[in-house]
Coordinates of C-alpha atoms in Angstrom, one line a residue:
Chain A
X423 CA 8.5 -27.3 23.4
X424 CA 9.8 -26.2 19.9
X425 CA 10.6 -22.8 19.2
X426 CA 8.2 -23.1 16.2
X427 CA 5.5 -24.6 19.0
X428 CA 6.3 -21.7 20.9
X429 CA 5.8 -18.9 18.3
X430 CA 2.6 -20.7 16.9
X431 CA 0.9 -20.4 20.6
X432 CA 2.9 -16.7 20.8
X433 CA 0.8 -16.1 17.3
X434 CA -2.5 -17.4 18.8
X435 CA -2.4 -16.0 22.0
X436 CA -2.0 -12.6 20.1
X437 CA -5.1 -13.4 18.0
X438 CA -6.8 -14.0 21.0
X439 CA -6.0 -10.2 22.6
X440 CA -8.9 -8.3 20.7
X441 CA -12.3 -8.2 21.9
X442 CA -13.2 -7.4 18.1
X443 CA -11.5 -10.6 17.3
X444 CA -13.2 -12.8 19.5
X445 CA -16.5 -11.5 18.9
X446 CA -16.4 -13.1 15.5
X447 CA -15.0 -16.5 16.7
X448 CA -18.3 -16.7 18.8
X449 CA -20.1 -15.7 16.1
X450 CA -18.4 -18.3 13.6
X451 CA -18.9 -21.0 16.4
X452 CA -22.8 -20.7 15.6
X453 CA -21.7 -21.4 12.3
X454 CA -20.2 -20.3 8.8
X455 CA -20.4 -16.8 7.6
X456 CA -19.3 -14.1 4.9
X457 CA -16.9 -11.3 5.5
X458 CA -19.9 -9.1 5.4
X459 CA -22.1 -11.1 7.6
X460 CA -19.2 -11.0 9.8
X461 CA -18.8 -7.0 9.5
X462 CA -22.5 -6.3 10.5
X463 CA -22.7 -6.2 14.0
X464 CA -20.0 -3.9 14.2
X465 CA -19.2 -0.6 13.6
X466 CA -16.4 -0.9 11.6
X467 CA -15.1 -0.8 7.9
X468 CA -15.3 -3.4 5.8
X469 CA -11.5 -3.2 5.4
X470 CA -10.8 -3.4 9.2
X471 CA -13.0 -6.3 9.8
X472 CA -11.3 -8.4 7.0
X473 CA -7.5 -7.0 8.5
X474 CA -9.0 -9.2 11.8
X475 CA -9.6 -12.0 10.0
X476 CA -6.6 -12.6 8.3
X477 CA -5.1 -12.1 11.8
X478 CA -7.1 -15.3 12.8
X479 CA -6.4 -17.3 10.2
X480 CA -2.9 -16.8 9.8
X481 CA -3.3 -17.8 13.7
X482 CA -5.0 -21.2 12.4
X483 CA -8.2 -20.1 14.0
X484 CA -10.4 -19.7 10.6
X485 CA -10.2 -21.0 7.2
X486 CA -11.7 -19.2 4.4
X487 CA -11.9 -19.0 0.6
X488 CA -10.0 -17.4 -1.8
X489 CA -12.8 -14.9 -2.7
X490 CA -12.9 -13.6 1.0
X491 CA -15.7 -11.2 0.2
X492 CA -18.3 -14.1 -0.9
X493 CA -16.5 -17.5 0.4
X494 CA -17.8 -18.4 4.3
X495 CA -15.5 -18.5 7.2
X496 CA -15.4 -21.3 8.6
X497 CA -14.2 -21.3 12.6
X498 CA -11.1 -24.0 13.2
X499 CA -11.0 -24.7 16.9
X500 CA -7.5 -26.8 16.7
X501 CA -5.6 -23.7 18.6
X502 CA -8.0 -23.3 21.2
X503 CA -7.3 -27.2 22.0
X504 CA -3.7 -25.8 21.5
X505 CA -4.5 -22.8 24.5
X506 CA -6.6 -25.2 26.8
X507 CA -3.6 -28.3 26.8
X508 CA -1.0 -25.2 27.6
X509 CA -3.7 -23.6 30.3
X510 CA -4.1 -27.0 32.1
X511 CA -0.4 -27.6 33.2
X512 CA -1.3 -24.9 35.6
X513 CA -4.6 -26.4 36.8
X514 CA -3.1 -28.8 39.7
X515 CA -2.3 -24.9 41.1
X516 CA -5.7 -23.3 40.9
X517 CA -7.2 -26.9 42.7
X518 CA -4.4 -26.6 45.6
X519 CA -5.6 -23.2 46.2
X520 CA -9.2 -24.1 46.6
X521 CA -8.0 -27.1 48.7
X522 CA -6.5 -25.0 50.5
X523 CA -9.2 -22.2 50.8
X524 CA -11.7 -25.5 51.4
X525 CA -9.5 -26.2 54.8
X526 CA -10.1 -22.3 55.9
X527 CA -13.9 -22.6 56.1
X528 CA -13.7 -25.7 57.2
X529 CA -11.4 -24.2 60.0
X530 CA -13.5 -21.3 60.8
X531 CA -16.7 -23.0 60.8
X532 CA -15.0 -25.4 63.5
X533 CA -14.7 -28.3 62.1
X534 CA -10.7 -30.0 61.5
X535 CA -9.4 -29.0 58.1
X536 CA -9.8 -32.5 55.5
X537 CA -7.2 -35.2 55.7
X538 CA -5.0 -34.6 52.2
Chain B
X1206 CA -19.9 -9.8 28.9
X1207 CA -18.7 -6.2 30.1
X1208 CA -16.3 -3.9 28.2
X1209 CA -14.2 -4.6 31.4
X1210 CA -14.1 -7.7 31.5
X1211 CA -13.4 -7.4 27.5
X1212 CA -10.4 -5.8 28.2
X1213 CA -9.4 -7.4 30.9
X1214 CA -9.5 -11.3 29.0
X1215 CA -7.4 -9.3 26.3
X1216 CA -4.8 -7.5 28.7
X1217 CA -4.5 -11.5 29.9
X1218 CA -4.2 -13.2 26.5
X1219 CA -1.5 -10.3 25.5
X1220 CA 0.5 -10.9 27.8
X1221 CA 1.0 -14.7 27.1
X1222 CA 1.7 -13.9 23.6
X1223 CA 5.5 -13.9 24.2
X1224 CA 7.5 -17.2 25.0
X1225 CA 9.7 -15.3 27.6
X1226 CA 7.0 -14.4 29.5
X1227 CA 5.3 -17.5 29.7
X1228 CA 9.0 -19.3 30.7
X1229 CA 8.5 -16.8 33.1
X1230 CA 5.2 -18.3 35.0
X1231 CA 6.8 -21.8 34.1
X1232 CA 9.0 -20.7 36.6
X1233 CA 7.0 -19.1 39.1
X1234 CA 4.6 -22.4 39.1
X1235 CA 7.3 -24.1 40.9
X1236 CA 7.9 -21.0 43.4
X1237 CA 8.4 -17.6 44.3
X1238 CA 11.5 -16.4 42.9
X1239 CA 13.4 -12.6 42.5
X1240 CA 13.3 -10.3 39.7
X1241 CA 17.8 -12.1 39.4
X1242 CA 16.5 -15.4 39.6
X1243 CA 14.2 -15.1 36.8
X1244 CA 16.6 -13.4 34.5
X1245 CA 19.2 -16.0 35.0
X1246 CA 18.0 -18.4 32.6
X1247 CA 17.2 -16.1 29.7
X1248 CA 20.4 -13.7 27.5
X1249 CA 18.3 -10.6 28.6
X1250 CA 19.3 -7.7 30.4
X1251 CA 17.4 -7.0 33.7
X1252 CA 15.6 -4.2 32.5
X1253 CA 14.1 -6.2 29.4
X1254 CA 13.4 -8.8 32.2
X1255 CA 11.8 -6.4 34.1
X1256 CA 9.4 -5.1 31.3
X1257 CA 8.6 -8.4 31.0
X1258 CA 7.6 -9.4 35.0
X1259 CA 5.4 -5.6 34.9
X1260 CA 3.4 -6.9 31.1
X1261 CA 2.7 -10.1 33.5
X1262 CA 1.9 -7.8 37.1
X1263 CA -0.6 -5.6 34.8
X1264 CA -2.3 -8.6 33.2
X1265 CA -2.6 -9.9 37.3
X1266 CA -0.7 -13.2 36.1
X1267 CA 1.7 -12.2 39.1
X1268 CA 2.4 -9.7 42.1
X1269 CA 5.6 -8.9 43.5
X1270 CA 6.9 -6.7 46.4
X1271 CA 7.7 -3.4 45.8
X1272 CA 11.4 -3.3 46.1
X1273 CA 11.6 -4.8 42.9
X1274 CA 15.2 -6.4 42.9
X1275 CA 14.9 -8.2 46.1
X1276 CA 11.3 -9.1 47.2
X1277 CA 9.8 -12.5 44.8
X1278 CA 7.2 -12.6 42.7
X1279 CA 4.3 -15.1 43.1
X1280 CA 2.6 -16.5 40.3
X1281 CA -1.2 -15.7 40.9
X1282 CA -3.8 -17.9 38.5
X1283 CA -6.9 -16.3 38.6
X1284 CA -6.1 -14.9 34.9
X1285 CA -5.0 -18.4 33.8
X1286 CA -8.3 -19.6 35.2
X1287 CA -10.2 -17.1 33.2
X1288 CA -8.5 -18.0 30.5
X1289 CA -9.8 -21.4 30.7
X1290 CA -13.0 -20.8 31.3
X1291 CA -13.5 -18.8 28.6
X1292 CA -11.9 -21.6 26.1
X1293 CA -14.4 -24.1 27.8
X1294 CA -17.2 -22.1 25.6
X1295 CA -15.7 -24.1 22.9
X1296 CA -15.4 -27.5 23.9
X1297 CA -18.6 -28.3 22.8
X1298 CA -17.4 -28.3 18.9
X1299 CA -13.8 -29.5 19.5
X1300 CA -16.1 -33.0 21.1
X1301 CA -18.2 -32.4 18.2
X1302 CA -15.7 -33.1 15.8
X1303 CA -14.0 -35.9 17.8
X1304 CA -17.8 -37.6 18.1
X1305 CA -17.7 -36.8 13.6
X1306 CA -14.0 -38.7 14.0
X1307 CA -15.1 -41.6 15.8
X1308 CA -18.0 -42.0 13.9
X1309 CA -16.0 -42.1 10.4
X1310 CA -13.6 -44.6 12.1
X1311 CA -15.8 -46.6 13.0
X1312 CA -17.4 -47.0 9.6
X1313 CA -14.2 -47.4 8.2
X1314 CA -13.8 -50.7 10.1
X1315 CA -17.0 -51.9 9.1
X1316 CA -18.9 -51.3 11.7
X1317 CA -22.7 -48.6 12.2
X1318 CA -21.5 -45.1 13.8
X1319 CA -22.1 -44.9 17.0
X1320 CA -25.8 -43.7 18.6
X1321 CA -25.4 -40.1 19.5

């Protein structure tokens, strides 16, 4: 992994480390929305929401037109695919854990552990 | 999603938003290691590495014995499964994007778009 890929992953993870920003993404997954529409469900000022939107935009998670208040925001799922790929490299560990638990349950119930 | 689940996800994402902490996890995926062994590949002081380990521990990504210098750290992949599940909810969007790209390539090559 190059330095810039590493920095990019850090930026995506940091952008996702906030419940309001994740809620904004969940809203945009249903379709595009203006900043005003995004601000509505939150007890937050428009500048506060705009700040969150900027963090998501810098991480590449949303795209937005130039006239921020009126142009709709759109979700871009490319960074989420990157996160998903990064997480996948650890899948073999949790699948091994499930196999071990499965063997243990077999043993408890008096059966032989399954062949691996 | 409850408030505490939301806070937990934020804590996991924040812990992953750092290349050194992700490198520590990658090392621990190969097997347990002491703090000294973890510090070795990095040009960092032991206290700096210990600080990163504490962030990972608070996010539930690693477990560690009480005598930090001597007891090995172990990866706990439960939080990575949570991240994976969270990301999965957006999979339908990128799969739809792939389908659209597939249709477009079919059109370019003179074929009809596939049935959906």
